[in-house]
PDB file of C-alpha atoms and ligand atoms in Angstrom:
ATOM      1  CA  UNK A  30       0.000   0.000   0.000  1.00  0.00           C
ATOM      2  CA  UNK A  31       1.180   3.505  -0.733  1.00  0.00           C
ATOM      3  CA  UNK A  32       1.933   5.977   2.003  1.00  0.00           C
ATOM      4  CA  UNK A  33      -0.301   9.033   2.006  1.00  0.00           C
ATOM      5  CA  UNK A  34       0.847  12.370   3.374  1.00  0.00           C
ATOM      6  CA  UNK A  35      -1.882  13.976   5.497  1.00  0.00           C
ATOM      7  CA  UNK A  36      -2.293  17.604   4.508  1.00  0.00           C
ATOM      8  CA  UNK A  37      -3.837  18.453   7.866  1.00  0.00           C
ATOM      9  CA  UNK A  38      -1.086  17.228  10.193  1.00  0.00           C
ATOM     10  CA  UNK A  39       1.787  16.099   7.902  1.00  0.00           C
ATOM     11  CA  UNK A  40       1.545  12.521   9.184  1.00  0.00           C
ATOM     12  CA  UNK A  41       2.311   9.655   6.755  1.00  0.00           C
ATOM     13  CA  UNK A  42      -0.298   6.897   6.867  1.00  0.00           C
ATOM     14  CA  UNK A  43      -2.156   4.163   4.955  1.00  0.00           C
ATOM     15  CA  UNK A  44      -5.893   3.705   4.516  1.00  0.00           C
ATOM     16  CA  UNK A  45      -8.937   5.964   4.346  1.00  0.00           C
ATOM     17  CA  UNK A  46      -8.336   8.020   7.501  1.00  0.00           C
ATOM     18  CA  UNK A  47      -5.225   9.660   8.959  1.00  0.00           C
ATOM     19  CA  UNK A  48      -4.255   7.635  12.032  1.00  0.00           C
ATOM     20  CA  UNK A  49      -2.997  10.772  13.780  1.00  0.00           C
ATOM     21  CA  UNK A  50      -5.654  13.448  13.299  1.00  0.00           C
ATOM     22  CA  UNK A  51      -8.539  11.493  11.764  1.00  0.00           C
ATOM     23  CA  UNK A  52      -8.852  13.545   8.567  1.00  0.00           C
ATOM     24  CA  UNK A  53     -10.299  11.548   5.670  1.00  0.00           C
ATOM     25  CA  UNK A  54      -8.057  10.624   2.768  1.00  0.00           C
ATOM     26  CA  UNK A  55     -10.501  12.437   0.495  1.00  0.00           C
ATOM     27  CA  UNK A  56      -9.632  15.668   2.321  1.00  0.00           C
ATOM     28  CA  UNK A  57      -6.237  15.589   0.651  1.00  0.00           C
ATOM     29  CA  UNK A  58      -7.691  16.114  -2.832  1.00  0.00           C
ATOM     30  CA  UNK A  59      -8.602  19.467  -4.313  1.00  0.00           C
ATOM     31  CA  UNK A  60     -11.747  20.934  -2.784  1.00  0.00           C
ATOM     32  CA  UNK A  61     -14.961  19.907  -4.580  1.00  0.00           C
ATOM     33  CA  UNK A  62     -18.369  21.525  -4.165  1.00  0.00           C
ATOM     34  CA  UNK A  63     -20.131  18.262  -3.318  1.00  0.00           C
ATOM     35  CA  UNK A  64     -17.676  17.664  -0.455  1.00  0.00           C
ATOM     36  CA  UNK A  65     -18.208  21.137   0.974  1.00  0.00           C
ATOM     37  CA  UNK A  66     -21.970  20.573   0.891  1.00  0.00           C
ATOM     38  CA  UNK A  67     -21.673  17.074   2.363  1.00  0.00           C
ATOM     39  CA  UNK A  68     -19.410  18.447   5.119  1.00  0.00           C
ATOM     40  CA  UNK A  69     -21.905  21.174   5.933  1.00  0.00           C
ATOM     41  CA  UNK A  70     -24.757  18.690   6.358  1.00  0.00           C
ATOM     42  CA  UNK A  71     -22.617  16.297   8.325  1.00  0.00           C
ATOM     43  CA  UNK A  72     -21.344  18.947  10.743  1.00  0.00           C
ATOM     44  CA  UNK A  73     -24.670  20.663  11.117  1.00  0.00           C
ATOM     45  CA  UNK A  74     -27.127  17.823  11.313  1.00  0.00           C
ATOM     46  CA  UNK A  75     -25.017  15.118  12.873  1.00  0.00           C
ATOM     47  CA  UNK A  76     -24.570  17.347  15.881  1.00  0.00           C
ATOM     48  CA  UNK A  77     -28.307  17.852  16.041  1.00  0.00           C
ATOM     49  CA  UNK A  78     -29.125  14.224  15.495  1.00  0.00           C
ATOM     50  CA  UNK A  79     -26.562  13.333  18.134  1.00  0.00           C
ATOM     51  CA  UNK A  80     -27.923  15.986  20.485  1.00  0.00           C
ATOM     52  CA  UNK A  81     -31.603  15.060  20.144  1.00  0.00           C
ATOM     53  CA  UNK A  82     -30.750  11.382  20.325  1.00  0.00           C
ATOM     54  CA  UNK A  83     -28.797  12.036  23.541  1.00  0.00           C
ATOM     55  CA  UNK A  84     -31.656  14.085  24.987  1.00  0.00           C
ATOM     56  CA  UNK A  85     -34.195  11.393  24.099  1.00  0.00           C
ATOM     57  CA  UNK A  86     -32.026   8.699  25.682  1.00  0.00           C
ATOM     58  CA  UNK A  87     -31.598  10.875  28.793  1.00  0.00           C
ATOM     59  CA  UNK A  88     -35.379  10.866  29.208  1.00  0.00           C
ATOM     60  CA  UNK A  89     -35.949   7.150  28.713  1.00  0.00           C
ATOM     61  CA  UNK A  90     -32.717   5.650  30.016  1.00  0.00           C
ATOM     62  CA  UNK A  91     -30.456   8.272  31.643  1.00  0.00           C
ATOM     63  CA  UNK A  92     -28.182   5.824  33.463  1.00  0.00           C
ATOM     64  CA  UNK A  93     -27.201   4.187  30.151  1.00  0.00           C
ATOM     65  CA  UNK A  94     -26.012   7.474  28.612  1.00  0.00           C
ATOM     66  CA  UNK A  95     -23.755   8.447  31.531  1.00  0.00           C
ATOM     67  CA  UNK A  96     -22.426   4.901  31.944  1.00  0.00           C
ATOM     68  CA  UNK A  97     -21.641   4.574  28.233  1.00  0.00           C
ATOM     69  CA  UNK A  98     -19.595   7.783  28.308  1.00  0.00           C
ATOM     70  CA  UNK A  99     -17.712   6.781  31.464  1.00  0.00           C
ATOM     71  CA  UNK A 100     -17.073   3.273  30.082  1.00  0.00           C
ATOM     72  CA  UNK A 101     -15.354   4.744  27.031  1.00  0.00           C
ATOM     73  CA  UNK A 102     -18.154   4.735  24.426  1.00  0.00           C
ATOM     74  CA  UNK A 103     -17.485   8.412  23.795  1.00  0.00           C
ATOM     75  CA  UNK A 104     -18.775   8.753  20.240  1.00  0.00           C
ATOM     76  CA  UNK A 105     -22.305   7.479  20.759  1.00  0.00           C
ATOM     77  CA  UNK A 106     -23.748  10.506  22.550  1.00  0.00           C
ATOM     78  CA  UNK A 107     -23.120  14.265  22.645  1.00  0.00           C
ATOM     79  CA  UNK A 108     -20.291  14.671  25.136  1.00  0.00           C
ATOM     80  CA  UNK A 109     -21.313  15.852  28.633  1.00  0.00           C
ATOM     81  CA  UNK A 110     -19.521  19.217  28.566  1.00  0.00           C
ATOM     82  CA  UNK A 111     -21.103  20.194  25.259  1.00  0.00           C
ATOM     83  CA  UNK A 112     -24.466  18.922  26.491  1.00  0.00           C
ATOM     84  CA  UNK A 113     -24.225  21.070  29.622  1.00  0.00           C
ATOM     85  CA  UNK A 114     -23.220  24.185  27.677  1.00  0.00           C
ATOM     86  CA  UNK A 115     -26.179  23.704  25.308  1.00  0.00           C
ATOM     87  CA  UNK A 116     -28.511  23.161  28.289  1.00  0.00           C
ATOM     88  CA  UNK A 117     -27.382  26.259  30.164  1.00  0.00           C
ATOM     89  CA  UNK A 118     -27.451  28.348  26.971  1.00  0.00           C
ATOM     90  CA  UNK A 119     -30.989  27.096  26.300  1.00  0.00           C
ATOM     91  CA  UNK A 120     -32.098  28.102  29.785  1.00  0.00           C
ATOM     92  CA  UNK A 121     -30.438  31.537  29.589  1.00  0.00           C
ATOM     93  CA  UNK A 122     -32.008  32.130  26.189  1.00  0.00           C
ATOM     94  CA  UNK A 123     -35.548  31.191  27.241  1.00  0.00           C
ATOM     95  CA  UNK A 124     -35.245  33.054  30.509  1.00  0.00           C
ATOM     96  CA  UNK A 125     -33.761  36.178  28.935  1.00  0.00           C
ATOM     97  CA  UNK A 126     -36.610  36.544  26.453  1.00  0.00           C
ATOM     98  CA  UNK A 127     -39.566  35.352  28.504  1.00  0.00           C
ATOM     99  CA  UNK A 128     -38.525  35.798  32.190  1.00  0.00           C
ATOM    100  CA  UNK A 129     -39.874  32.309  32.669  1.00  0.00           C
ATOM    101  CA  UNK A 130     -38.439  31.676  36.137  1.00  0.00           C
ATOM    102  CA  UNK A 131     -40.412  34.628  37.531  1.00  0.00           C
ATOM    103  CA  UNK A 132     -43.556  32.502  37.505  1.00  0.00           C
ATOM    104  CA  UNK A 133     -42.158  30.368  40.302  1.00  0.00           C
ATOM    105  CA  UNK A 134     -44.218  31.379  43.301  1.00  0.00           C
ATOM    106  CA  UNK A 135     -42.285  32.685  46.264  1.00  0.00           C
ATOM    107  CA  UNK A 136     -44.757  34.034  48.799  1.00  0.00           C
ATOM    108  CA  UNK A 137     -43.963  31.823  51.773  1.00  0.00           C
ATOM    109  CA  UNK A 138     -40.486  30.459  52.148  1.00  0.00           C
ATOM    110  CA  UNK A 139     -38.766  28.251  54.648  1.00  0.00           C
ATOM    111  CA  UNK A 140     -38.496  29.625  58.175  1.00  0.00           C
ATOM    112  CA  UNK A 141     -35.781  28.713  60.640  1.00  0.00           C
ATOM    113  CA  UNK A 142     -37.015  29.614  64.123  1.00  0.00           C
ATOM    114  CA  UNK A 143     -33.546  29.484  65.685  1.00  0.00           C
ATOM    115  CA  UNK A 144     -32.340  32.280  63.396  1.00  0.00           C
ATOM    116  CA  UNK A 145     -33.149  35.972  63.743  1.00  0.00           C
ATOM    117  CA  UNK A 146     -35.980  37.620  61.839  1.00  0.00           C
ATOM    118  CA  UNK A 147     -33.510  39.683  59.790  1.00  0.00           C
ATOM    119  CA  UNK A 148     -31.518  36.571  58.900  1.00  0.00           C
ATOM    120  CA  UNK A 149     -34.652  34.681  57.879  1.00  0.00           C
ATOM    121  CA  UNK A 150     -35.901  37.423  55.602  1.00  0.00           C
ATOM    122  CA  UNK A 151     -32.453  37.884  54.055  1.00  0.00           C
ATOM    123  CA  UNK A 152     -32.192  34.130  53.396  1.00  0.00           C
ATOM    124  CA  UNK A 153     -35.614  34.202  51.798  1.00  0.00           C
ATOM    125  CA  UNK A 154     -34.520  36.971  49.440  1.00  0.00           C
ATOM    126  CA  UNK A 155     -31.348  35.047  48.596  1.00  0.00           C
ATOM    127  CA  UNK A 156     -33.332  31.884  47.928  1.00  0.00           C
ATOM    128  CA  UNK A 157     -35.453  33.747  45.410  1.00  0.00           C
ATOM    129  CA  UNK A 158     -32.466  35.590  43.903  1.00  0.00           C
ATOM    130  CA  UNK A 159     -30.718  32.252  43.354  1.00  0.00           C
ATOM    131  CA  UNK A 160     -33.754  30.790  41.603  1.00  0.00           C
ATOM    132  CA  UNK A 161     -34.620  33.840  39.522  1.00  0.00           C
ATOM    133  CA  UNK A 162     -31.707  36.289  39.116  1.00  0.00           C
ATOM    134  CA  UNK A 163     -28.627  34.133  39.514  1.00  0.00           C
ATOM    135  CA  UNK A 164     -29.875  30.964  37.850  1.00  0.00           C
ATOM    136  CA  UNK A 165     -26.676  30.345  35.912  1.00  0.00           C
ATOM    137  CA  UNK A 166     -24.482  30.623  39.014  1.00  0.00           C
ATOM    138  CA  UNK A 167     -26.838  28.574  41.133  1.00  0.00           C
ATOM    139  CA  UNK A 168     -27.026  25.882  38.431  1.00  0.00           C
ATOM    140  CA  UNK A 169     -23.238  25.698  38.216  1.00  0.00           C
ATOM    141  CA  UNK A 170     -23.045  25.503  42.000  1.00  0.00           C
ATOM    142  CA  UNK A 171     -25.482  22.559  42.041  1.00  0.00           C
ATOM    143  CA  UNK A 172     -23.772  20.825  39.109  1.00  0.00           C
ATOM    144  CA  UNK A 173     -20.458  20.928  41.002  1.00  0.00           C
ATOM    145  CA  UNK A 174     -21.859  20.148  44.488  1.00  0.00           C
ATOM    146  CA  UNK A 175     -23.918  17.039  43.710  1.00  0.00           C
ATOM    147  CA  UNK A 176     -20.943  14.921  42.524  1.00  0.00           C
ATOM    148  CA  UNK A 177     -19.070  15.821  45.752  1.00  0.00           C
ATOM    149  CA  UNK A 178     -21.884  14.263  47.793  1.00  0.00           C
ATOM    150  CA  UNK A 179     -22.179  11.300  45.408  1.00  0.00           C
ATOM    151  CA  UNK A 180     -18.440  10.726  45.690  1.00  0.00           C
ATOM    152  CA  UNK A 181     -18.620  10.266  49.457  1.00  0.00           C
ATOM    153  CA  UNK A 182     -21.929   8.403  49.698  1.00  0.00           C
ATOM    154  CA  UNK A 183     -21.276   6.024  46.786  1.00  0.00           C
ATOM    155  CA  UNK A 184     -17.617   5.393  47.577  1.00  0.00           C
ATOM    156  CA  UNK A 185     -17.984   1.568  47.385  1.00  0.00           C
ATOM    157  CA  UNK A 186     -18.634   1.871  43.624  1.00  0.00           C
ATOM    158  CA  UNK A 187     -15.221   3.568  43.198  1.00  0.00           C
ATOM    159  CA  UNK A 188     -16.166   6.333  40.763  1.00  0.00           C
ATOM    160  CA  UNK A 189     -13.811   9.306  40.713  1.00  0.00           C
ATOM    161  CA  UNK A 190     -15.007  12.906  40.954  1.00  0.00           C
ATOM    162  CA  UNK A 191     -14.608  13.611  37.227  1.00  0.00           C
ATOM    163  CA  UNK A 192     -16.750  10.609  36.296  1.00  0.00           C
ATOM    164  CA  UNK A 193     -19.468  11.717  38.696  1.00  0.00           C
ATOM    165  CA  UNK A 194     -19.182  15.293  37.424  1.00  0.00           C
ATOM    166  CA  UNK A 195     -19.893  14.024  33.900  1.00  0.00           C
ATOM    167  CA  UNK A 196     -23.146  12.467  35.192  1.00  0.00           C
ATOM    168  CA  UNK A 197     -24.325  15.833  36.511  1.00  0.00           C
ATOM    169  CA  UNK A 198     -23.249  17.476  33.219  1.00  0.00           C
ATOM    170  CA  UNK A 199     -25.851  15.190  31.599  1.00  0.00           C
ATOM    171  CA  UNK A 200     -28.616  15.047  34.202  1.00  0.00           C
ATOM    172  CA  UNK A 201     -28.921  18.701  35.260  1.00  0.00           C
ATOM    173  CA  UNK A 202     -29.352  20.060  31.714  1.00  0.00           C
ATOM    174  CA  UNK A 203     -31.821  17.226  31.019  1.00  0.00           C
ATOM    175  CA  UNK A 204     -33.944  18.662  33.858  1.00  0.00           C
ATOM    176  CA  UNK A 205     -33.715  22.131  32.268  1.00  0.00           C
ATOM    177  CA  UNK A 206     -35.087  20.669  29.039  1.00  0.00           C
ATOM    178  CA  UNK A 207     -38.172  19.601  31.020  1.00  0.00           C
ATOM    179  CA  UNK A 208     -38.663  22.580  33.337  1.00  0.00           C
ATOM    180  CA  UNK A 209     -37.946  25.402  30.884  1.00  0.00           C
ATOM    181  CA  UNK A 210     -40.561  24.380  28.262  1.00  0.00           C
ATOM    182  CA  UNK A 211     -42.930  23.707  31.174  1.00  0.00           C
ATOM    183  CA  UNK A 212     -42.370  27.204  32.616  1.00  0.00           C
ATOM    184  CA  UNK A 213     -42.642  28.652  29.114  1.00  0.00           C
ATOM    185  CA  UNK A 214     -46.043  27.045  28.525  1.00  0.00           C
ATOM    186  CA  UNK A 215     -47.397  27.992  31.952  1.00  0.00           C
ATOM    187  CA  UNK A 216     -46.159  31.594  31.818  1.00  0.00           C
ATOM    188  CA  UNK A 217     -46.233  32.695  28.200  1.00  0.00           C
ATOM    189  CA  UNK A 218     -49.126  30.606  26.883  1.00  0.00           C
ATOM    190  CA  UNK A 219     -51.361  30.052  29.932  1.00  0.00           C
ATOM    191  CA  UNK A 220     -50.293  32.947  32.167  1.00  0.00           C
ATOM    192  CA  UNK A 221     -50.463  30.967  35.423  1.00  0.00           C
ATOM    193  CA  UNK A 222     -48.139  30.706  38.397  1.00  0.00           C
ATOM    194  CA  UNK A 223     -46.330  27.506  39.250  1.00  0.00           C
ATOM    195  CA  UNK A 224     -45.658  26.602  42.863  1.00  0.00           C
ATOM    196  CA  UNK A 225     -42.010  26.004  43.670  1.00  0.00           C
ATOM    197  CA  UNK A 226     -42.963  22.538  44.950  1.00  0.00           C
ATOM    198  CA  UNK A 227     -43.850  21.471  41.387  1.00  0.00           C
ATOM    199  CA  UNK A 228     -40.389  22.490  40.179  1.00  0.00           C
ATOM    200  CA  UNK A 229     -38.716  20.778  43.144  1.00  0.00           C
ATOM    201  CA  UNK A 230     -40.809  17.670  42.439  1.00  0.00           C
ATOM    202  CA  UNK A 231     -39.718  17.513  38.770  1.00  0.00           C
ATOM    203  CA  UNK A 232     -36.140  18.228  39.802  1.00  0.00           C
ATOM    204  CA  UNK A 233     -35.829  15.575  42.506  1.00  0.00           C
ATOM    205  CA  UNK A 234     -38.001  13.117  40.581  1.00  0.00           C
ATOM    206  CA  UNK A 235     -35.660  13.196  37.607  1.00  0.00           C
ATOM    207  CA  UNK A 236     -32.557  12.973  39.805  1.00  0.00           C
ATOM    208  CA  UNK A 237     -33.939   9.860  41.525  1.00  0.00           C
ATOM    209  CA  UNK A 238     -34.908   8.357  38.174  1.00  0.00           C
ATOM    210  CA  UNK A 239     -31.491   8.997  36.624  1.00  0.00           C
ATOM    211  CA  UNK A 240     -29.170   8.218  39.528  1.00  0.00           C
ATOM    212  CA  UNK A 241     -30.975   5.114  40.745  1.00  0.00           C
ATOM    213  CA  UNK A 242     -30.481   3.691  37.251  1.00  0.00           C
ATOM    214  CA  UNK A 243     -26.892   4.948  37.052  1.00  0.00           C
ATOM    215  CA  UNK A 244     -25.914   3.305  40.379  1.00  0.00           C
ATOM    216  CA  UNK A 245     -27.599  -0.012  39.460  1.00  0.00           C
ATOM    217  CA  UNK A 246     -24.476  -1.893  40.555  1.00  0.00           C
ATOM    218  CA  UNK A 247     -25.451  -1.246  44.193  1.00  0.00           C
ATOM    219  CA  UNK A 248     -28.262  -3.277  45.763  1.00  0.00           C
ATOM    220  CA  UNK A 249     -31.713  -1.665  45.884  1.00  0.00           C
ATOM    221  CA  UNK A 250     -32.435  -0.593  49.501  1.00  0.00           C
ATOM    222  CA  UNK A 251     -28.851   0.630  50.013  1.00  0.00           C
ATOM    223  CA  UNK A 252     -28.826   2.557  46.763  1.00  0.00           C
ATOM    224  CA  UNK A 253     -32.165   4.195  47.552  1.00  0.00           C
ATOM    225  CA  UNK A 254     -31.227   5.166  51.118  1.00  0.00           C
ATOM    226  CA  UNK A 255     -27.854   6.572  50.102  1.00  0.00           C
ATOM    227  CA  UNK A 256     -29.343   8.610  47.290  1.00  0.00           C
ATOM    228  CA  UNK A 257     -32.093   9.903  49.581  1.00  0.00           C
ATOM    229  CA  UNK A 258     -29.333  11.085  51.940  1.00  0.00           C
ATOM    230  CA  UNK A 259     -27.547  12.789  49.010  1.00  0.00           C
ATOM    231  CA  UNK A 260     -30.724  14.642  48.014  1.00  0.00           C
ATOM    232  CA  UNK A 261     -31.492  15.545  51.649  1.00  0.00           C
ATOM    233  CA  UNK A 262     -28.043  17.092  52.201  1.00  0.00           C
ATOM    234  CA  UNK A 263     -28.125  18.681  48.752  1.00  0.00           C
ATOM    235  CA  UNK A 264     -31.492  20.383  49.355  1.00  0.00           C
ATOM    236  CA  UNK A 265     -30.423  21.509  52.817  1.00  0.00           C
ATOM    237  CA  UNK A 266     -27.294  23.129  51.368  1.00  0.00           C
ATOM    238  CA  UNK A 267     -29.221  24.787  48.532  1.00  0.00           C
ATOM    239  CA  UNK A 268     -32.191  26.009  50.604  1.00  0.00           C
ATOM    240  CA  UNK A 269     -30.536  26.779  53.953  1.00  0.00           C
ATOM    241  CA  UNK A 270     -26.712  26.737  53.996  1.00  0.00           C
ATOM    242  CA  UNK A 271     -26.023  28.640  50.775  1.00  0.00           C
ATOM    243  CA  UNK A 272     -28.559  31.464  51.477  1.00  0.00           C
ATOM    244  CA  UNK A 273     -27.243  31.581  55.050  1.00  0.00           C
ATOM    245  CA  UNK A 274     -23.621  32.025  53.894  1.00  0.00           C
ATOM    246  CA  UNK A 275     -24.700  34.602  51.318  1.00  0.00           C
ATOM    247  CA  UNK A 276     -26.717  36.426  54.010  1.00  0.00           C
ATOM    248  CA  UNK A 277     -23.688  36.573  56.285  1.00  0.00           C
ATOM    249  CA  UNK A 278     -21.658  38.034  53.410  1.00  0.00           C
ATOM    250  CA  UNK A 279     -24.357  40.307  52.018  1.00  0.00           C
ATOM    251  CA  UNK A 280     -27.368  40.853  54.244  1.00  0.00           C
ATOM    252  CA  UNK A 281     -30.405  41.635  52.115  1.00  0.00           C
ATOM    253  CA  UNK A 282     -33.139  43.932  53.369  1.00  0.00           C
ATOM    254  CA  UNK A 283     -36.498  44.312  51.733  1.00  0.00           C
TER     255      UNK A 283
HETATM  256 ZN1  LIG B 320      -3.533  13.876   9.857  1.00  0.00          ZN
END
């Protein structure tokens, strides 16, 4: 077989694809219109097909998607980082144009009787700010925090932090693709308020659904109890600890 010189990376190779950079042999010929058009469709629609396929699989079988990526099947689904960026961009876009998160009701919040009145009302304001004004930051905080808790509570399964982080890169945006259209329909089309409990229910429901399937290797009652503990700590941090720390740093007065 004749050696081919790759025009992309100068590597000498045999066969249809460069073994160093992956460029197709055909890429070494003069540019032809049909290739440019084929490339355009491949780059544009393969991404979309891959993305919608990944999203669909994340709804019906979320554990499989995350496990496949961690186990090295990296070409089958949209990679987790890209998926997360698309998810967060989607949320920012919808929220920027339609102020969708404002429909989340926030009349009565959580009250901690052992804390002062001023602290309680400041924490309440922070809770709302995190859900409505600082959604991107609060999403990133949750995406990074959850794998920390999973790491400690699912230690017997020996996942490292990066592997667990990739699961939250898939599962959190998947939730946004449920809640954002839902908030869009309720606010823009129906003009009704949604109670925060409905959002929390969708949120925790999906996390249970996805992580209980992801951690299948652990026996049922153990897996369920450990994940319930993860969600309990997680919610406590998000609803009480984080607003409390923020209130100590920046006390909010209404
Ligand atoms: Zn090459």
